[in-house]
Coordinates of C-alpha atoms in Angstrom, one line a residue:
M204 CA 178.1 52.6 -10.4
R205 CA 180.4 55.2 -10.4
D206 CA 183.8 55.3 -8.2
R207 CA 185.3 58.0 -5.7
F208 CA 185.6 60.7 -8.2
G209 CA 181.7 60.2 -9.2
R210 CA 182.5 57.9 -13.5
V211 CA 181.0 55.4 -13.9
C212 CA 182.5 52.6 -13.9
P213 CA 181.5 48.7 -14.6
G214 CA 181.1 46.6 -11.8
I215 CA 177.5 44.8 -9.3
A216 CA 174.6 46.5 -10.0
I217 CA 172.9 48.7 -7.8
E218 CA 169.9 46.2 -8.1
T219 CA 172.7 43.3 -6.7
V220 CA 174.3 45.3 -3.8
E221 CA 170.5 46.1 -2.7
A222 CA 169.8 42.3 -2.3
V223 CA 172.8 41.2 -1.0
L224 CA 172.8 44.0 2.1
F225 CA 170.4 45.3 2.4
P226 CA 167.6 42.1 2.8
G227 CA 163.6 43.1 3.5
I228 CA 165.1 46.4 5.0
D229 CA 163.0 49.6 4.1
V230 CA 166.0 51.9 1.9
R231 CA 167.0 51.9 -1.5
V232 CA 170.6 52.4 -3.4
E233 CA 171.0 55.8 -4.9
R234 CA 174.8 55.8 -5.2
V235 CA 177.8 53.0 -4.7
S236 CA 181.5 54.8 -5.1
D237 CA 184.7 51.5 -5.3
S238 CA 188.2 52.3 -4.2
S239 CA 190.8 49.4 -3.6
D240 CA 189.9 48.6 0.1
V241 CA 186.7 51.0 0.9
L242 CA 183.0 50.7 -0.4
V243 CA 180.5 53.3 -0.2
V244 CA 176.9 52.8 -0.1
E245 CA 174.7 55.9 -0.5
V246 CA 170.5 54.8 1.0
V247 CA 167.9 56.3 1.2
S248 CA 165.1 56.3 4.1
T249 CA 161.6 54.8 2.1
A250 CA 160.2 53.5 5.7
R251 CA 157.0 55.5 7.3
P252 CA 156.7 57.3 9.0
D253 CA 158.1 56.9 13.1
R254 CA 156.5 57.6 15.7
C255 CA 158.5 59.6 18.7
P256 CA 160.2 58.0 21.0
D257 CA 158.5 59.7 24.5
C258 CA 154.8 60.0 23.9
R259 CA 154.3 57.3 20.5
K260 CA 152.6 59.8 18.4
Q261 CA 153.0 58.7 14.3
A262 CA 155.1 62.0 12.8
R263 CA 153.3 64.2 10.3
R264 CA 155.5 66.9 9.7
I265 CA 159.4 66.2 8.3
H266 CA 161.7 68.9 9.7
S267 CA 164.6 68.2 7.9
T268 CA 166.9 65.3 6.2
Y269 CA 170.1 64.6 6.8
Q270 CA 172.7 62.0 6.5
R271 CA 174.9 60.2 8.8
A272 CA 177.3 57.3 8.3
L273 CA 177.2 53.4 9.6
D274 CA 179.9 50.9 9.6
E275 CA 177.9 47.4 7.8
K276 CA 179.7 43.8 7.9
P277 CA 182.5 43.8 5.3
L278 CA 182.0 42.4 2.1
G279 CA 184.4 40.4 1.2
P280 CA 188.6 42.3 1.6
R281 CA 186.4 45.7 1.8
R282 CA 184.7 47.7 3.8
V283 CA 181.3 48.4 3.4
I284 CA 180.3 52.7 5.2
V285 CA 176.6 52.9 4.2
R286 CA 175.7 56.3 3.9
L287 CA 172.0 56.8 5.2
R288 CA 169.8 59.8 4.4
V289 CA 167.3 59.7 7.0
R290 CA 164.6 62.4 8.1
R291 CA 163.7 64.1 11.3
Y292 CA 160.3 64.8 12.2
F293 CA 158.2 66.7 14.3
C294 CA 155.9 65.6 17.2
D295 CA 152.5 67.4 16.8
R296 CA 152.0 66.3 20.2
K297 CA 152.1 69.7 22.6
S298 CA 152.2 67.9 25.3
C299 CA 155.4 65.7 24.8
S300 CA 158.5 67.7 26.1
R301 CA 160.0 66.4 22.8
T302 CA 159.9 68.8 20.4
T303 CA 161.8 66.5 16.7
F304 CA 162.5 63.3 16.9
V305 CA 164.4 61.4 13.9
E306 CA 163.5 58.1 12.6
Q307 CA 165.2 54.9 13.2
V308 CA 165.2 52.4 9.9
P309 CA 164.5 48.7 11.5
G310 CA 167.2 46.8 10.9
L311 CA 170.5 49.1 9.8
S312 CA 170.1 51.6 12.2
A313 CA 169.5 52.4 16.0
R314 CA 170.0 55.4 18.6
Y315 CA 173.7 56.6 18.7
R316 CA 175.7 53.5 17.2
P317 CA 178.3 54.1 15.0
S318 CA 177.1 50.2 12.8
S319 CA 174.2 48.4 11.9
T320 CA 172.2 46.3 13.7
G321 CA 173.6 43.2 12.0
L322 CA 177.2 44.6 12.4
A323 CA 176.6 45.4 16.3
G324 CA 175.4 42.4 16.6
W325 CA 178.8 40.3 15.6
L326 CA 180.6 42.8 17.6
R327 CA 177.9 41.7 21.1
S328 CA 179.1 38.2 20.4
I329 CA 182.8 38.7 19.5
A330 CA 182.6 41.0 23.1
I331 CA 180.8 38.1 24.6
E332 CA 183.6 35.4 24.5
L333 CA 186.8 37.6 24.1
G334 CA 186.4 40.6 26.4
G335 CA 188.4 44.0 25.7
R336 CA 191.5 43.9 23.9
P337 CA 191.6 40.2 22.5
A338 CA 188.1 40.8 20.8
A339 CA 189.5 44.8 19.6
R340 CA 192.5 42.7 17.9
L341 CA 190.1 40.3 16.4
C342 CA 188.4 42.6 14.7
R343 CA 190.9 44.5 13.3
R344 CA 192.4 41.1 11.6
L345 CA 188.7 41.7 10.2
R346 CA 188.3 45.2 9.3
L347 CA 185.8 46.2 11.3
T348 CA 186.1 49.5 13.0
A349 CA 185.7 48.6 16.9
G350 CA 187.8 49.4 20.7
R351 CA 188.2 47.8 23.5
T352 CA 185.7 50.8 25.0
R353 CA 183.1 50.5 21.8
L354 CA 182.6 46.9 22.4
L355 CA 182.8 46.5 26.2
M356 CA 179.5 49.0 25.8
L357 CA 177.5 46.4 23.4
L358 CA 177.6 44.1 26.8
T359 CA 174.5 44.7 28.0
V360 CA 173.7 42.8 31.6
P361 CA 170.5 41.0 30.7
A362 CA 166.9 40.6 32.6
V363 CA 166.4 37.8 34.9
P364 CA 163.4 35.7 34.3
D365 CA 159.8 36.3 35.1
R366 CA 159.5 32.2 36.6
V367 CA 159.6 31.1 39.7
L368 CA 163.1 29.6 40.7
R369 CA 162.0 25.6 42.1
A370 CA 165.4 24.8 43.3
L371 CA 168.3 27.9 43.7
G372 CA 172.0 26.9 43.9
A373 CA 173.9 29.6 46.0
D374 CA 178.6 28.8 46.0
E375 CA 181.0 31.7 46.3
F376 CA 183.4 32.0 43.7
A377 CA 187.2 34.0 44.5
F378 CA 187.9 37.7 42.5
R379 CA 191.2 37.1 44.2
K380 CA 192.1 34.3 46.3
G381 CA 192.3 34.6 49.8
C382 CA 190.7 38.7 48.9
T383 CA 187.7 39.1 47.6
Y384 CA 184.9 36.8 47.3
G385 CA 181.6 36.1 44.9
T386 CA 178.0 35.3 44.8
V387 CA 176.9 32.4 42.1
L388 CA 173.4 32.2 42.5
V389 CA 171.5 28.8 39.0
D390 CA 169.1 27.0 38.6
V391 CA 169.6 23.5 39.9
E392 CA 166.1 22.5 37.9
V393 CA 168.1 23.6 34.5
G394 CA 171.7 24.1 35.1
R395 CA 171.6 28.4 33.7
V396 CA 173.4 30.9 35.9
V397 CA 170.5 33.2 37.3
D398 CA 172.5 36.1 38.8
V399 CA 175.6 36.6 40.2
L400 CA 176.7 38.8 43.4
P401 CA 179.0 41.2 44.4
D402 CA 179.8 39.7 48.0
R403 CA 179.0 36.8 49.4
T404 CA 178.2 38.7 52.4
S405 CA 174.3 37.2 53.8
E406 CA 172.8 40.8 53.3
T407 CA 172.9 40.8 50.6
F408 CA 171.4 37.6 48.9
A409 CA 169.1 38.3 51.9
A410 CA 168.3 41.3 49.6
W411 CA 168.3 39.4 46.4
L412 CA 166.0 36.5 47.9
T413 CA 163.6 38.8 48.7
E414 CA 164.1 41.0 45.3
Q415 CA 162.5 37.6 44.2
P416 CA 160.3 35.6 45.9
G417 CA 159.3 32.2 45.7
A418 CA 162.5 29.6 45.6
E419 CA 161.4 26.4 47.4
I420 CA 164.6 24.6 47.1
I421 CA 168.1 26.0 48.3
C422 CA 170.8 23.6 47.5
R423 CA 174.6 25.2 49.1
D424 CA 177.4 24.3 51.1
R425 CA 178.3 24.9 54.7
A426 CA 178.5 28.5 54.2
T427 CA 177.6 30.7 57.1
A428 CA 176.9 33.1 55.8
C429 CA 173.9 31.6 53.3
T430 CA 172.4 30.1 56.5
K431 CA 171.2 33.6 57.9
A432 CA 170.4 34.9 54.7
V433 CA 168.0 32.0 54.2
K434 CA 166.3 32.4 57.3
E435 CA 166.4 35.6 57.5
A436 CA 164.2 36.3 53.9
A437 CA 163.4 33.0 52.9
P438 CA 162.9 30.7 55.8
H439 CA 159.9 28.8 55.0
A440 CA 162.6 27.0 51.6
L441 CA 163.8 24.1 52.7
E442 CA 167.7 23.9 53.3
V443 CA 169.0 20.9 51.5
A444 CA 173.3 20.9 52.4
D445 CA 176.0 19.3 50.3
R446 CA 176.6 15.9 50.4
W447 CA 179.7 16.7 48.6
H448 CA 180.4 19.5 51.1
L449 CA 179.9 17.1 53.7
L450 CA 183.2 14.6 52.8
Q451 CA 185.1 17.6 52.5
N452 CA 184.7 18.9 55.6
L453 CA 185.6 14.9 57.9
T454 CA 187.5 14.3 55.3
A455 CA 189.8 17.9 56.6
A456 CA 188.5 16.7 60.2
V457 CA 190.3 13.7 59.6
E458 CA 193.6 14.9 58.6
K459 CA 193.3 17.5 61.3
A460 CA 193.3 14.6 63.8
C461 CA 196.0 13.1 61.9
H462 CA 198.6 15.5 62.2
Q463 CA 198.0 15.7 65.6
H464 CA 198.4 12.7 67.0
R465 CA 201.5 12.2 64.4
D466 CA 203.8 11.8 67.9
C467 CA 202.4 8.5 67.8
L468 CA 203.5 7.3 64.9
R469 CA 207.0 8.7 65.2
K470 CA 207.4 7.3 69.0
R471 CA 206.3 3.7 67.2
A472 CA 208.9 4.0 64.5
E473 CA 211.3 4.3 67.0
E474 CA 210.5 1.9 69.1
E475 CA 209.7 -0.8 66.3
P476 CA 213.7 -2.7 65.8
V477 CA 215.8 -2.1 62.7
T478 CA 216.5 -5.5 60.8
E479 CA 218.2 -3.8 58.0
V480 CA 221.9 -3.1 58.8
P481 CA 223.2 -1.6 56.1
E482 CA 226.4 -1.9 54.5
P483 CA 229.2 -0.6 56.2
P484 CA 227.5 -0.4 59.8
L485 CA 226.4 3.7 60.6
M486 CA 228.2 6.0 62.6
Q487 CA 228.4 8.8 64.8
L488 CA 227.3 12.2 61.5
P489 CA 228.0 16.1 63.1
P490 CA 224.6 16.8 64.8
A491 CA 221.9 18.3 62.0
E492 CA 220.5 22.1 62.4
L493 CA 218.1 23.6 60.3
P494 CA 220.4 26.7 57.7
R495 CA 220.4 29.5 57.4
T496 CA 218.5 30.4 54.8
Q497 CA 216.2 34.4 54.5
I498 CA 213.1 32.4 54.9
I499 CA 214.7 30.4 57.5
E500 CA 216.1 33.4 59.0
R501 CA 212.3 35.8 58.3
T502 CA 210.0 33.0 59.9
C503 CA 211.8 33.7 63.5
H504 CA 212.2 37.1 63.2
R505 CA 208.1 37.3 62.2
Y506 CA 207.3 34.7 64.6
E507 CA 209.5 36.1 67.9
D508 CA 207.7 39.8 66.6
V509 CA 204.5 38.3 67.2
H510 CA 204.8 36.7 71.1
R511 CA 206.2 39.5 72.1
L512 CA 203.4 41.2 71.0
L513 CA 201.0 38.5 72.6
E514 CA 203.3 39.1 75.8
R515 CA 202.4 42.9 75.4
R516 CA 197.9 41.5 74.7
W517 CA 197.9 42.9 71.2
T518 CA 195.2 41.4 70.4
S519 CA 195.0 42.2 66.4
A520 CA 198.1 43.2 64.2
P521 CA 200.2 47.2 65.3
S522 CA 201.6 47.9 61.2
P523 CA 201.5 46.7 57.8
A524 CA 204.7 44.5 58.9
V525 CA 203.0 42.0 60.8
S526 CA 199.1 40.9 59.4
T527 CA 196.8 39.4 61.3
S528 CA 197.1 36.4 59.0
T529 CA 200.7 35.7 58.7
A530 CA 200.1 36.5 63.1
R531 CA 197.2 34.3 63.6
P532 CA 199.1 31.2 62.8
C533 CA 202.4 32.1 64.8
A534 CA 200.2 33.1 68.4
A535 CA 198.6 30.1 67.9
S536 CA 201.8 27.6 67.4
A537 CA 202.0 25.9 70.6
T538 CA 205.5 25.5 69.9
S539 CA 209.1 26.6 69.2
T540 CA 209.5 27.9 65.8
S541 CA 213.0 25.4 65.5
T542 CA 209.8 22.1 66.0
S543 CA 207.5 23.4 64.0
L544 CA 210.3 24.0 60.5
A545 CA 211.7 21.0 62.2
S546 CA 208.5 19.2 61.5
A547 CA 207.9 20.8 58.2
R548 CA 211.4 19.0 57.0
E549 CA 210.2 15.6 57.9
R550 CA 206.6 16.3 56.3
R551 CA 208.4 17.4 53.0
P552 CA 208.0 13.9 51.0
G553 CA 211.8 12.0 50.3
G554 CA 212.8 12.0 46.9
V555 CA 215.1 9.7 44.7
L556 CA 217.9 9.8 47.3
E557 CA 216.7 9.2 50.8
P558 CA 216.3 5.3 49.9
F559 CA 220.5 5.3 50.1
K560 CA 221.2 8.7 51.9
A561 CA 221.7 5.3 55.0
Y562 CA 224.3 4.4 53.4
L563 CA 225.4 7.3 51.3
N564 CA 226.1 8.3 55.2
A565 CA 227.9 5.6 56.3
R566 CA 230.7 6.1 53.4
F567 CA 231.1 9.3 54.4
S568 CA 231.1 8.4 58.3
E569 CA 233.4 5.9 57.7
A570 CA 235.9 8.3 55.1
Q571 CA 235.8 10.8 57.6
G572 CA 234.3 12.9 54.8
Q573 CA 237.7 12.4 52.3
V574 CA 235.2 10.2 49.7
S575 CA 234.3 11.8 46.4
G576 CA 230.2 12.8 45.4
T577 CA 231.6 10.5 41.9
Q578 CA 232.3 7.7 43.1
L579 CA 229.1 7.4 46.5
F580 CA 227.0 8.3 42.6
L581 CA 228.2 5.1 41.0
E582 CA 228.0 2.7 43.6
I583 CA 224.6 3.7 44.9
Q584 CA 223.7 3.1 40.8
A585 CA 224.5 -0.2 40.9
R586 CA 222.0 -0.2 43.7
G587 CA 219.3 1.1 41.8
Y588 CA 219.9 4.1 41.9
R589 CA 218.5 7.1 38.9
G590 CA 218.7 9.7 40.5
S591 CA 221.1 12.6 38.5
R592 CA 224.6 13.3 40.5
Q593 CA 223.8 17.1 41.9
V594 CA 221.7 15.4 43.8
V595 CA 224.8 13.2 45.6
R596 CA 227.2 16.1 44.9
K597 CA 224.1 18.1 47.6
H598 CA 223.7 16.4 50.1
L599 CA 228.0 15.5 50.1
V600 CA 228.1 19.4 50.6
A601 CA 225.3 19.4 53.1
L602 CA 226.5 16.4 55.9
R603 CA 230.2 18.7 55.0
A604 CA 227.7 21.7 56.4
G605 CA 226.7 19.3 59.2
T606 CA 222.4 20.3 57.6
A607 CA 222.0 17.1 56.5
E608 CA 218.3 15.6 57.4
P609 CA 218.4 13.4 60.1
I610 CA 217.3 9.5 58.2
R611 CA 213.2 9.7 58.5
A612 CA 210.9 6.6 59.6
D613 CA 208.8 6.1 57.1
I614 CA 205.8 7.6 58.9
P615 CA 203.4 8.1 55.9
S616 CA 201.8 12.0 55.6
P617 CA 198.9 12.7 57.8
R618 CA 197.5 13.3 54.0
K619 CA 198.2 9.9 53.2
I620 CA 196.7 8.3 56.2
T621 CA 193.9 10.8 55.5
S622 CA 193.7 9.0 52.2
W623 CA 193.5 5.6 53.2
I624 CA 191.1 5.9 55.5
M625 CA 188.7 8.2 53.3
R626 CA 188.3 5.5 50.0
P627 CA 186.5 3.1 50.2
R628 CA 188.0 -0.8 51.9
E629 CA 187.7 -2.6 48.1
T630 CA 189.8 0.0 46.8
L631 CA 193.1 -0.3 48.8
T632 CA 196.2 -2.3 47.6
D633 CA 197.6 -5.0 50.1
S634 CA 200.4 -2.2 51.3
Q635 CA 197.7 0.3 51.7
D636 CA 195.6 -1.9 54.3
E637 CA 198.6 -3.4 55.8
R638 CA 200.3 -0.5 56.1
L639 CA 196.7 1.8 57.9
L640 CA 195.9 -1.3 60.1
Q641 CA 200.2 -0.3 61.6
V642 CA 198.6 3.3 61.8
R643 CA 195.7 2.0 64.1
L644 CA 197.6 0.0 66.5
A645 CA 199.6 3.0 67.0
C646 CA 197.3 5.3 67.5
P647 CA 194.2 4.0 69.4
D648 CA 192.3 8.4 68.9
I649 CA 193.6 7.3 64.8
T650 CA 191.2 4.7 65.3
R651 CA 187.9 6.1 66.9
A652 CA 188.8 9.1 64.0
C653 CA 188.8 7.0 61.5
D654 CA 186.3 3.7 62.2
L655 CA 184.0 7.4 62.5
A656 CA 185.4 8.4 59.0
R657 CA 183.9 5.1 57.4
A658 CA 181.1 5.3 58.9
F659 CA 179.5 8.1 58.3
A660 CA 181.2 8.1 54.9
D661 CA 179.1 4.5 54.7
L662 CA 176.5 7.1 56.3
V663 CA 176.5 9.9 53.1
R664 CA 177.0 6.8 51.0
H665 CA 173.9 5.0 51.4
Q666 CA 172.2 8.5 52.1
R667 CA 171.5 7.0 56.1
G668 CA 170.2 10.3 57.5
Y669 CA 167.3 9.0 59.8
L670 CA 171.7 7.5 61.4
L671 CA 173.3 10.8 61.4
L672 CA 171.7 11.9 64.8
E673 CA 173.3 8.7 66.4
W674 CA 176.4 9.5 64.7
I675 CA 176.3 12.9 66.4
R676 CA 176.1 11.5 70.1
Q677 CA 179.3 9.6 69.3
A678 CA 181.6 11.4 67.7
E679 CA 181.2 14.1 70.8
Q680 CA 181.0 11.4 73.9
D681 CA 184.6 9.8 72.7
A682 CA 186.0 11.2 69.3
P683 CA 189.6 13.2 68.8
K684 CA 188.6 17.3 68.8
P685 CA 188.4 17.6 65.4
M686 CA 185.7 15.0 64.7
K687 CA 184.3 16.8 67.5
G688 CA 183.8 19.5 65.8
F689 CA 182.8 18.4 62.8
A690 CA 179.7 16.1 64.8
G691 CA 178.7 20.5 67.1
S692 CA 178.8 21.8 62.3
L693 CA 176.7 19.3 62.0
R694 CA 174.3 19.1 64.3
Q695 CA 174.3 23.8 64.6
D696 CA 173.4 22.3 61.0
L697 CA 171.1 19.3 61.0
D698 CA 167.9 20.0 59.5
A699 CA 170.3 21.0 56.2
V700 CA 172.6 18.3 56.7
T701 CA 169.4 15.8 57.3
A702 CA 167.7 17.3 53.9
G703 CA 170.8 16.6 51.7
L704 CA 171.0 12.4 53.1
P705 CA 167.3 11.4 51.2
L706 CA 167.1 13.7 48.4
S707 CA 168.9 14.2 45.5
W708 CA 169.3 17.9 45.1
S709 CA 173.0 18.4 45.5
S710 CA 175.7 21.5 44.3
G711 CA 176.9 19.5 40.8
A712 CA 175.5 21.8 39.0
V713 CA 176.3 25.1 41.0
E714 CA 180.2 23.4 41.0
G715 CA 180.4 23.0 37.5
R716 CA 179.6 26.7 36.4
V717 CA 182.2 27.9 38.8
N718 CA 184.7 25.8 37.3
R719 CA 183.2 28.5 34.4
V720 CA 183.5 31.0 36.2
K721 CA 187.1 30.2 36.7
T722 CA 187.0 29.4 33.2
I723 CA 186.2 32.7 31.8
K724 CA 188.5 34.7 34.6
R725 CA 191.9 33.2 32.9
A726 CA 190.0 34.1 29.5
M727 CA 189.6 37.5 30.9
Y728 CA 193.1 37.4 32.8
G729 CA 191.9 37.5 36.3
R730 CA 191.6 42.2 35.8
A731 CA 187.9 42.2 34.3
S732 CA 185.2 44.3 36.7
F733 CA 182.1 43.1 38.1
R734 CA 180.3 44.1 35.4
L735 CA 182.3 42.6 32.6
L736 CA 182.5 39.4 35.4
R737 CA 179.3 38.9 35.3
I738 CA 177.7 40.6 31.9
R739 CA 180.3 37.8 30.7
I740 CA 179.3 34.9 32.9
L741 CA 175.6 35.7 32.4
T742 CA 175.8 35.7 28.1
R743 CA 177.3 32.7 27.6
P744 CA 175.6 29.4 27.1

């Protein structure tokens, strides 16, 4: 063994280096140069003459030889560089366009690769798990020479398997939520991702189904683009609507119905007699009004701008200052902006101070505002208050400014009512059952929505698809408007919904893969291109 100056020095035998670094590879170690941090190994190829990469004719004549440098897997703390001497051959077939070519040593070298085959496998595995920059940082710690661009170039898209898919699942995911979306396709039988599409349009999905025919069952959510693609490219496939998405759509319809009839609950709460009078008696407070904060001012101005444009019969947003997504909710609102903002404040959940506001308001009115926050804090603390003193002071400041919110009646939110309706009855506590009964007595429309929702939930959970048409007819007759809309969507997608109720197929495996996509996106900090993201999704198990 020789050092970098060519002097013979004790160390590892050449035969040992050859057995450790090149087991089963057709090379002969000529020289090993050792330094403090680099081990240079000079080898010569001893393989049989290679074949032409174009015409596959075996070479017979050598054109020349030259030496190429390859990075090899590190040996302990040392970096290993292999100086491989290879042969350039003539291609003797006259019809071949290639005149000469260079041999490749199987298991060691590859065309246009500055690293050995074994090291390239290491780098590819690191790039698959970590991506670009994180993988480059790990390579520096492992004494591997590889930048982020080189690591990403090692990634290749795996081929779509030739096996015909029997059950295919499709669902969308967000590259950037609210802006761009893609589609993930999963083999439902084995739970493996088959392919990833760059968008969620029906044209792209239909083109993929045309290229990959043979799917007999397609599990999907309620997206219309997926339905259109299946009808165009795979009309003989059985569409199966996922049961979880059906219950999710039903939950959204019930919550919308509860929100539309919230005034019934408020009216009933105002009509009920007050059985508990706080001490001291409540006196008249200054009229409450919304605080003129920056966000409220901006919301009011935007609301006025949208309705001014509607009066001029604008049908779309005329400038980037008022986008379509911003203008649509303002245009759909039939109430004034002050009423909408007040309703939003009422929907906010009460904090730890909410049960004590009646007492604080009464004490503030009794003392005509001449009372300290510390004194009131100590009084309500003795009555069970567990919050901070700063919350009490903020409430007193709002009382003096006239911007304090009025004491709200104990009205459950639409989301809470929806949760009581959608949960199985045996899981509700006695207090929840009692409050739901009060809600049903206050509004007959919510009662009807509750009955229909529970009937449909039982129909889905027990897979009674033969009762679906009867449920749709009942909902279309006398149900609240959101429930009628849900029933109409079921009728439009009747075949897929009917197939999804009795069959065991579902989109559970697809949803699991969508969660995996979200995990990969978070690991890549959301900056990955579609090509890299697709490779990571398809190559990870």
